[in-house]
């Protein structure tokens, strides 16, 4: 470095200036960090495609320089934040926790201050189910680092928690209890524990374990009902999708729903038919319900009724291209073919009105000839943000 | 907040030149190395190892991943994902010297996390400009942290482009090139590539790309200086060389290319997985003249069908091109003509790409077995077959005399302790 060649006096001077410069700088950061709420508000203004990045970066630095007393405010600030802004806030939260708890390299000087995490406020936040579900989980994990008993204290109460991760842990504990009860010969307690676990289970792997155990005990589980799959449909098709040309064509069902009408189809006149799937995972196989068409489109129409207006998610699995309308409004469209089909492949947030809601799905098949590209099917369920079925009628 | 004077004094000493920071000989800052060649010219990694031999250290990971580790100075960085839905994103930083976890940051996926079971959300390899690390996930969450773990910026690219996803999972790695971050997000639906400002994450440009699932990663075509480097984007349509700061397509090759193994550049020639391997020479191309003219095409030097790679990307070393074909056969070909000089059957299936150091090729199969091949002119010699009891799907990273690989559970530093 060039400074190595400087006179000793000059170098000592540099150290002195640096000392006070850094002290003043970090001191000012502390003052700025006092306005945690303002920094959080700026971060929450983050938008798509880099919108507000520069202001958010400045606010983030101020936020991350805060003392641990700011942590509860950051957690609460995640409520109402868009998913992007929530991640920025999470980054600030973890930076503060890390240097506070571990004395890690983020800022060793601060770590030497030995501030402690506000664990009592963390626990209160975890228990407050009105707060951001993922933020509650993060608070729990940092709480558990300093209080390993927190899991035993909190998780058993979380069978119906809005956070999927908490629910999963609670269900796992109940499954474990059921298995131990069975191993000890208490079949009645085992079945009771499995049945209770089913009430909170939202993940397919856990539901499968529970359903198998209950079925073996003579208490079969209605998976279609448990997950909230929509079973009753009206189907119409095929319409033309030769050369993928039909994806953006507005065929009559997109502009008019009248189950008594018939329309020109791909080859013949087509009309609506009723179809109820008996598949336990709600799969509607269009090759069986209609025929094995290629380069074709089918529309599937269902009505679901809810007692009060609410937000929900429609979760779709299909290997085909698709468009989805709820009450006549297009909510999502995707033109991907045969890249696999999975349970809960797509989660589409929707607003349902009180009473009947129409769900219209356009399912497009291409003309690939490979064996793995023949599926023309879908499964659709209605659930809350955690993945638990919502109550609806058909 | 209180700062110990000693900390400030150390900072002062550092700047005043009384303390010389340790110089680390070799970084490996992105997928297949800092220059994306897959070659270490400085290191001499071990020839043999096992679960119990020549493992300098290993460290537990909190989740799955196919992404490669990268090495920046004295740090090894790697991504992972966890949770039933793969929606918890992790960025971890370890001490290169001893495997100590220096920091970990977590985030929540904002995009779709569904993938084929063999892959996962942490499939894309991170990259670094030496000051920051850029971590892309299959869900198109893009995190930028400094090397202390402090967030610099975060982009939700699926929030910006809601149909930019692949139900089988995305895997293309972003690269740092020519002063920008080039991010490929190519798929059957909303397919694009974008250039981002390294320090702010703000968009510099966006290119619409062929609507076709694509798992290849860009490579660097060196210019007369680092700022003149080009990013070569590969797709089913072929190759497009773009200016990193503007997105301007400088030249293009339109004869198609693979969507799984990526190209490699050596000596000014691009070896593209296209109709086997096609060697392209773009060196004499001048910039295309106007907005309405098509970008010029590079000269085809040779094309050899039999050199077609399977999943692994090719590597060039000492005037030889090496590919591993779908049958797991390592092929050594002349870079001048494409003529296959020798071949050697390897064991297993390969998801990661081979790397080269000390005139040896390291090919790590999915069962955790790495075949070390001595690279001779007339033949290749299997020097060792080293087994780790783990599934390895990543491309190894090389730094100094060490090899870094990761599984779904652990990060390994292979080398003398």
Coordinates of C-alpha atoms in Angstrom, one line a residue, chain B:
Chain B
X1 CA -23.9 1.5 20.6
X2 CA -20.3 1.4 21.7
X3 CA -17.3 0.6 19.6
X4 CA -14.2 -0.6 21.2
X5 CA -11.2 1.6 20.3
X6 CA -9.2 -1.5 19.5
X7 CA -11.5 -2.2 16.6
X8 CA -10.9 1.2 15.2
X9 CA -7.2 0.9 15.8
X10 CA -7.1 -2.3 13.8
X11 CA -9.0 -0.7 11.0
X12 CA -6.5 2.2 11.1
X13 CA -3.6 -0.2 11.1
X14 CA -5.1 -2.0 8.1
X15 CA -5.4 1.2 6.1
X16 CA -2.1 2.5 7.3
X17 CA -0.3 -0.5 5.9
X18 CA 1.1 -2.0 9.1
X19 CA -1.1 -5.1 8.6
X20 CA -0.9 -6.9 5.4
X21 CA -4.2 -8.9 4.7
X22 CA -3.7 -12.5 3.7
X23 CA -3.6 -12.9 0.0
X24 CA -5.6 -15.9 -1.3
X25 CA -4.3 -17.5 -4.4
X26 CA -7.3 -18.5 -6.2
X27 CA -11.0 -17.5 -6.2
X28 CA -13.7 -19.6 -7.9
X29 CA -16.5 -17.0 -8.0
X30 CA -19.1 -18.6 -10.2
X31 CA -20.4 -21.7 -11.9
X32 CA -17.3 -23.5 -13.4
X33 CA -14.9 -20.9 -12.0
X34 CA -14.3 -17.2 -12.2
X35 CA -13.8 -17.3 -16.0
X36 CA -16.4 -20.1 -16.4
X37 CA -13.8 -22.4 -17.9
X38 CA -13.9 -25.2 -15.4
X39 CA -10.1 -25.0 -15.1
X40 CA -7.9 -24.2 -12.2
X41 CA -4.5 -23.2 -13.4
X42 CA -2.9 -22.8 -10.0
X43 CA -4.2 -25.6 -7.8
X44 CA -3.0 -29.1 -7.2
X45 CA -5.9 -30.9 -5.5
X46 CA -5.5 -34.4 -4.1
X47 CA -5.7 -37.4 -6.3
X48 CA -7.3 -39.7 -3.8
X49 CA -9.8 -39.3 -1.0
X50 CA -12.6 -41.1 0.8
X51 CA -14.9 -40.5 3.7
X52 CA -12.0 -40.8 6.0
X53 CA -9.0 -39.6 3.9
X54 CA -8.1 -36.2 2.6
X55 CA -11.2 -34.5 3.9
X56 CA -10.0 -31.2 5.3
X57 CA -13.3 -30.5 6.7
X58 CA -17.0 -31.0 6.1
X59 CA -19.9 -28.9 7.4
X60 CA -23.6 -29.6 7.8
X61 CA -26.0 -27.8 5.5
X62 CA -29.6 -26.9 6.6
X63 CA -31.2 -28.0 3.3
X64 CA -30.9 -29.4 -0.1
X65 CA -29.1 -28.0 -3.1
X66 CA -27.5 -28.8 -6.5
X67 CA -25.8 -25.4 -6.6
X68 CA -22.0 -25.4 -6.5
X69 CA -20.1 -23.7 -3.8
X70 CA -18.1 -20.7 -4.7
X71 CA -14.8 -19.4 -3.2
X72 CA -14.2 -15.7 -2.5
X73 CA -11.0 -14.9 -0.6
X74 CA -11.1 -16.8 2.6
X75 CA -14.8 -17.7 2.4
X76 CA -16.8 -20.5 0.8
X77 CA -20.4 -19.6 0.0
X78 CA -23.2 -22.0 -0.9
X79 CA -27.0 -21.8 -1.2
X80 CA -29.6 -24.3 0.1
X81 CA -33.3 -24.6 0.5
X82 CA -35.4 -26.3 3.1
X83 CA -38.9 -26.9 4.2
X84 CA -41.6 -29.2 2.9
X85 CA -42.3 -26.8 0.1
X86 CA -38.6 -25.8 -0.5
X87 CA -39.6 -22.3 0.3
X88 CA -37.0 -21.5 2.9
X89 CA -33.9 -20.1 1.2
X90 CA -30.5 -20.2 2.8
X91 CA -27.2 -18.5 2.0
X92 CA -24.3 -19.8 4.0
X93 CA -20.8 -18.6 4.4
X94 CA -18.0 -20.8 5.7
X95 CA -14.4 -20.2 6.6
X96 CA -12.3 -21.8 3.8
X97 CA -9.6 -22.6 6.4
X98 CA -11.6 -24.7 8.8
X99 CA -15.2 -24.9 7.7
X100 CA -16.5 -22.8 10.5
X101 CA -19.9 -21.3 9.7
X102 CA -19.3 -17.5 9.6
X103 CA -22.9 -16.5 8.9
X104 CA -26.2 -17.7 7.5
X105 CA -29.1 -15.7 6.1
X106 CA -32.5 -17.0 5.4
X107 CA -35.2 -15.7 3.1
X108 CA -38.7 -16.8 2.0
X109 CA -39.3 -17.8 -1.6
X110 CA -41.6 -15.4 -3.4
X111 CA -41.9 -17.6 -6.6
X112 CA -42.9 -21.1 -7.3
X113 CA -40.8 -23.7 -5.7
X114 CA -42.2 -26.8 -7.4
X115 CA -39.6 -29.0 -9.2
X116 CA -38.8 -32.4 -10.3
X117 CA -37.8 -34.5 -7.2
X118 CA -34.2 -34.8 -8.4
X119 CA -33.6 -31.1 -8.3
X120 CA -34.7 -28.5 -5.9
X121 CA -35.0 -24.7 -5.3
X122 CA -31.3 -24.2 -4.7
X123 CA -30.1 -25.4 -8.1
X124 CA -28.5 -22.2 -9.5
X125 CA -24.9 -21.6 -8.5
X126 CA -24.2 -18.2 -6.8
X127 CA -21.7 -15.8 -8.2
X128 CA -19.6 -12.9 -6.8
X129 CA -17.8 -9.8 -7.9
X130 CA -15.4 -10.1 -5.0
X131 CA -17.4 -7.7 -2.8
X132 CA -20.8 -9.2 -2.9
X133 CA -22.5 -12.5 -3.5
X134 CA -25.5 -12.9 -5.8
X135 CA -27.7 -15.9 -5.2
X136 CA -30.4 -17.0 -7.5
X137 CA -32.9 -19.7 -6.7
X138 CA -35.2 -21.7 -9.0
X139 CA -38.1 -19.7 -7.6
X140 CA -36.3 -16.6 -9.2
X141 CA -35.6 -15.1 -5.9
X142 CA -32.3 -13.2 -6.3
X143 CA -30.4 -12.2 -3.2
X144 CA -27.4 -9.9 -3.0
X145 CA -25.4 -9.9 0.2
X146 CA -22.0 -8.5 1.1
X147 CA -19.4 -10.8 2.3
X148 CA -20.4 -10.1 5.9
X149 CA -23.9 -11.3 5.3
X150 CA -25.6 -7.9 5.2
X151 CA -28.3 -7.6 2.6
X152 CA -27.5 -5.3 -0.2
X153 CA -30.7 -5.8 -2.3
X154 CA -33.2 -8.5 -3.1
X155 CA -35.3 -9.0 -6.2
X156 CA -38.3 -11.1 -6.7
X157 CA -38.0 -11.8 -10.4
X158 CA -41.1 -14.0 -10.4
X159 CA -43.0 -11.2 -8.8
X160 CA -41.8 -9.1 -11.7
X161 CA -42.4 -11.8 -14.3
X162 CA -45.2 -14.0 -12.9
X163 CA -44.9 -16.7 -15.6
X164 CA -41.1 -17.0 -15.6
X165 CA -40.9 -20.5 -14.2
X166 CA -40.5 -24.1 -15.1
X167 CA -42.5 -26.8 -13.4
X168 CA -39.4 -29.1 -13.6
X169 CA -37.3 -26.4 -11.9
X170 CA -35.0 -23.7 -13.1
X171 CA -31.2 -24.1 -12.8
X172 CA -29.4 -21.6 -14.9
X173 CA -26.7 -19.7 -13.0
X174 CA -26.3 -15.9 -13.2
X175 CA -22.9 -14.6 -13.9
X176 CA -20.9 -11.4 -13.2
X177 CA -19.5 -10.1 -16.4
X178 CA -18.4 -6.7 -17.8
X179 CA -19.6 -4.8 -14.8
X180 CA -23.1 -6.3 -14.7
X181 CA -25.0 -9.2 -13.3
X182 CA -26.5 -11.2 -16.2
X183 CA -29.5 -13.4 -15.2
X184 CA -31.0 -16.0 -17.5
X185 CA -34.6 -16.8 -16.8
X186 CA -35.6 -18.9 -19.7
X187 CA -38.5 -21.2 -19.8
X188 CA -41.5 -22.3 -21.9
X189 CA -43.6 -19.3 -20.9
X190 CA -42.3 -15.9 -19.9
X191 CA -38.7 -16.3 -21.1
X192 CA -36.2 -13.6 -20.7
X193 CA -32.7 -12.6 -19.7
X194 CA -31.9 -9.5 -17.8
X195 CA -28.9 -7.4 -16.9
X196 CA -28.8 -5.9 -13.4
X197 CA -26.7 -3.2 -11.7
X198 CA -24.3 -5.0 -9.5
X199 CA -24.6 -2.5 -6.6
X200 CA -28.3 -1.7 -6.7
X201 CA -30.0 -4.6 -8.4
X202 CA -31.8 -2.2 -10.7
X203 CA -32.5 -3.4 -14.2
X204 CA -30.2 -2.3 -17.0
X205 CA -31.9 -4.2 -19.8
X206 CA -34.2 -7.1 -20.5
X207 CA -34.2 -9.4 -23.6
X208 CA -37.1 -11.6 -24.6
X209 CA -35.7 -15.1 -25.1
X210 CA -36.9 -18.2 -26.9
X211 CA -39.9 -19.7 -25.2
X212 CA -38.3 -23.0 -24.4
X213 CA -37.2 -24.6 -21.1
X214 CA -33.5 -24.0 -20.7
X215 CA -31.1 -25.0 -18.0
X216 CA -27.9 -23.7 -19.5
X217 CA -25.8 -21.0 -18.0
X218 CA -24.2 -18.0 -19.8
X219 CA -20.4 -18.0 -20.4
X220 CA -18.0 -15.2 -20.8
X221 CA -16.4 -14.3 -24.1
X222 CA -13.3 -12.3 -23.1
X223 CA -12.8 -8.9 -24.6
X224 CA -9.7 -6.7 -24.8
X225 CA -10.5 -5.8 -21.2
X226 CA -12.9 -7.0 -18.5
X227 CA -15.3 -4.2 -19.4
X228 CA -15.3 -5.4 -22.9
X229 CA -16.3 -9.0 -22.1
X230 CA -19.4 -10.3 -23.6
X231 CA -22.0 -12.6 -22.1
X232 CA -23.0 -15.5 -24.3
X233 CA -26.5 -16.7 -23.8
X234 CA -27.4 -20.2 -25.0
X235 CA -30.8 -21.5 -25.9
X236 CA -32.6 -23.9 -28.1
X237 CA -32.3 -21.3 -30.9
X238 CA -28.5 -21.1 -30.6
X239 CA -26.2 -18.5 -29.0
X240 CA -26.4 -14.8 -28.6
X241 CA -23.4 -12.7 -27.4
X242 CA -24.6 -9.6 -25.6
X243 CA -23.0 -6.5 -24.1
X244 CA -23.5 -6.9 -20.3
X245 CA -24.2 -3.3 -19.6
X246 CA -26.7 -2.7 -22.5
X247 CA -28.1 -6.1 -23.6
X248 CA -27.2 -5.3 -27.1
X249 CA -26.7 -8.5 -29.2
X250 CA -23.3 -8.3 -30.8
X251 CA -23.4 -11.6 -32.6
X252 CA -25.6 -14.6 -32.8
X253 CA -25.5 -18.2 -33.9
X254 CA -28.9 -19.5 -35.0
X255 CA -28.3 -23.1 -35.7
X256 CA -29.7 -24.3 -32.4
X257 CA -28.0 -25.5 -29.2
X258 CA -28.6 -27.8 -26.3
X259 CA -30.8 -26.6 -23.4
X260 CA -28.9 -28.6 -20.7
X261 CA -25.0 -28.6 -21.1
X262 CA -23.5 -25.1 -21.5
X263 CA -20.8 -23.9 -23.9
X264 CA -17.2 -23.3 -23.0
X265 CA -14.9 -20.7 -24.4
X266 CA -11.1 -21.1 -24.8
X267 CA -8.6 -19.2 -26.9
X268 CA -11.2 -17.1 -28.5
X269 CA -13.2 -20.1 -29.7
X270 CA -16.7 -21.0 -28.5
X271 CA -17.4 -24.7 -28.2
X272 CA -21.1 -25.0 -28.2
X273 CA -23.2 -28.1 -27.6
X274 CA -24.9 -27.8 -31.0
X275 CA -25.2 -30.8 -33.3
X276 CA -22.7 -32.5 -31.1
X277 CA -20.1 -29.8 -30.5
X278 CA -19.8 -26.9 -32.9
X279 CA -16.6 -24.8 -32.6
X280 CA -17.3 -21.1 -33.4
X281 CA -14.9 -18.3 -34.1
X282 CA -16.4 -14.9 -33.5
X283 CA -13.1 -13.0 -33.2
X284 CA -13.2 -11.3 -36.6
X285 CA -16.7 -10.1 -36.3
X286 CA -17.3 -6.4 -36.2
X287 CA -20.2 -4.8 -34.4
X288 CA -23.3 -5.0 -36.3
X289 CA -24.1 -1.7 -38.0
X290 CA -27.6 -0.6 -37.3
X291 CA -30.7 -1.4 -35.3
X292 CA -32.4 -3.0 -38.3
X293 CA -29.5 -5.3 -39.3
X294 CA -29.3 -8.7 -37.9
X295 CA -26.3 -9.5 -35.7
X296 CA -23.6 -11.3 -37.6
X297 CA -22.9 -14.9 -37.2
X298 CA -19.5 -16.3 -36.1
X299 CA -17.5 -18.6 -38.4
X300 CA -18.0 -22.3 -37.9
X301 CA -14.6 -23.9 -37.4
X302 CA -15.8 -27.4 -37.1
X303 CA -18.7 -29.5 -36.0
X304 CA -18.5 -33.1 -34.7
X305 CA -21.7 -34.9 -34.0
X306 CA -20.1 -37.6 -31.8
X307 CA -18.8 -35.1 -29.3
X308 CA -22.3 -34.3 -28.0
X309 CA -22.3 -34.1 -24.2
X310 CA -25.0 -35.5 -22.0
X311 CA -25.8 -33.3 -19.0
X312 CA -22.3 -32.2 -18.1
X313 CA -20.8 -29.2 -19.9
X314 CA -17.5 -29.6 -21.8
X315 CA -14.1 -28.3 -20.6
X316 CA -11.0 -27.3 -22.6
X317 CA -7.4 -27.9 -21.4
X318 CA -4.1 -28.0 -23.2
X319 CA -5.6 -27.9 -26.7
X320 CA -8.1 -30.7 -26.0
X321 CA -11.8 -30.5 -25.6
X322 CA -13.3 -33.0 -23.1
X323 CA -17.0 -34.0 -23.1
X324 CA -18.9 -36.7 -21.2
X325 CA -21.5 -38.2 -23.5
X326 CA -24.9 -39.7 -22.5
X327 CA -23.3 -43.1 -22.1
X328 CA -20.8 -41.8 -19.5
X329 CA -17.8 -41.9 -21.9
X330 CA -15.2 -39.2 -21.6
X331 CA -14.1 -38.0 -25.0
X332 CA -10.8 -36.2 -25.7
X333 CA -10.8 -34.2 -28.9
X334 CA -8.5 -31.8 -30.7
X335 CA -9.6 -28.3 -30.3
X336 CA -8.3 -27.5 -33.8
X337 CA -10.3 -30.2 -35.7
X338 CA -12.7 -31.8 -33.3
X339 CA -11.1 -35.2 -34.0
X340 CA -11.6 -37.6 -31.2
X341 CA -8.2 -38.7 -30.0
X342 CA -9.1 -41.0 -27.2
X343 CA -12.0 -42.0 -25.1
X344 CA -12.5 -43.5 -21.6
X345 CA -15.6 -45.0 -20.1
X346 CA -16.4 -43.6 -16.7
X347 CA -18.7 -45.0 -14.1
X348 CA -22.1 -43.6 -13.2
X349 CA -24.4 -40.8 -14.3
X350 CA -23.2 -37.2 -14.3
X351 CA -25.3 -34.2 -13.3
X352 CA -22.3 -31.9 -12.5
X353 CA -19.7 -30.9 -15.0
X354 CA -16.0 -32.1 -15.0
X355 CA -13.3 -29.7 -13.9
X356 CA -9.6 -29.7 -14.6
X357 CA -6.5 -29.0 -12.4
X358 CA -2.9 -30.1 -12.5
X359 CA -3.4 -31.9 -15.8
X360 CA -6.1 -34.0 -14.2
X361 CA -9.8 -34.1 -14.9
X362 CA -12.2 -34.6 -12.0
X363 CA -15.6 -36.0 -12.9
X364 CA -18.0 -36.4 -10.0
X365 CA -20.9 -38.8 -10.6
X366 CA -24.2 -38.7 -8.9
X367 CA -23.3 -41.5 -6.5
X368 CA -20.5 -39.3 -5.0
X369 CA -17.7 -41.1 -6.8
X370 CA -15.2 -38.9 -8.5
X371 CA -13.0 -40.3 -11.2
X372 CA -9.7 -38.6 -11.5
X373 CA -8.3 -38.9 -15.0
X374 CA -4.7 -38.1 -15.9
X375 CA -4.9 -36.3 -19.2
X376 CA -2.3 -37.6 -21.6
X377 CA -2.0 -36.8 -25.3
X378 CA -2.6 -40.3 -26.5
X379 CA -4.8 -41.6 -23.7
X380 CA -6.4 -40.9 -20.4
X381 CA -5.5 -42.8 -17.3
X382 CA -7.8 -43.4 -14.4
X383 CA -5.7 -42.3 -11.5
X384 CA -8.3 -42.9 -8.8
X385 CA -12.0 -43.5 -8.1
X386 CA -12.8 -41.7 -4.9
X387 CA -16.1 -42.4 -3.1
X388 CA -17.9 -40.2 -0.8
X389 CA -21.0 -41.8 0.8
X390 CA -23.3 -39.1 -0.4
X391 CA -25.2 -38.0 -3.5
X392 CA -23.3 -35.3 -5.4
X393 CA -25.1 -33.5 -8.1
X394 CA -23.1 -30.3 -8.2
X395 CA -20.1 -29.2 -10.2
X396 CA -17.0 -29.1 -8.0
X397 CA -15.3 -25.8 -7.2
X398 CA -11.5 -25.6 -7.1
X399 CA -9.4 -23.3 -5.1
X400 CA -5.7 -23.7 -4.3
X401 CA -5.2 -27.4 -3.5
X402 CA -8.8 -28.0 -2.5
X403 CA -12.0 -29.3 -4.1
X404 CA -15.3 -28.2 -2.8
X405 CA -18.5 -30.2 -3.3
X406 CA -21.8 -30.3 -1.6
X407 CA -24.7 -32.7 -1.2
X408 CA -28.1 -32.2 0.2
X409 CA -26.7 -32.6 3.7
X410 CA -23.1 -31.5 3.7
X411 CA -20.4 -29.2 2.2
X412 CA -17.0 -30.9 1.8
X413 CA -13.6 -29.5 1.5
X414 CA -11.4 -32.2 -0.1
X415 CA -7.7 -31.8 0.5
X416 CA -4.9 -32.2 3.0
X417 CA -5.9 -31.1 6.4

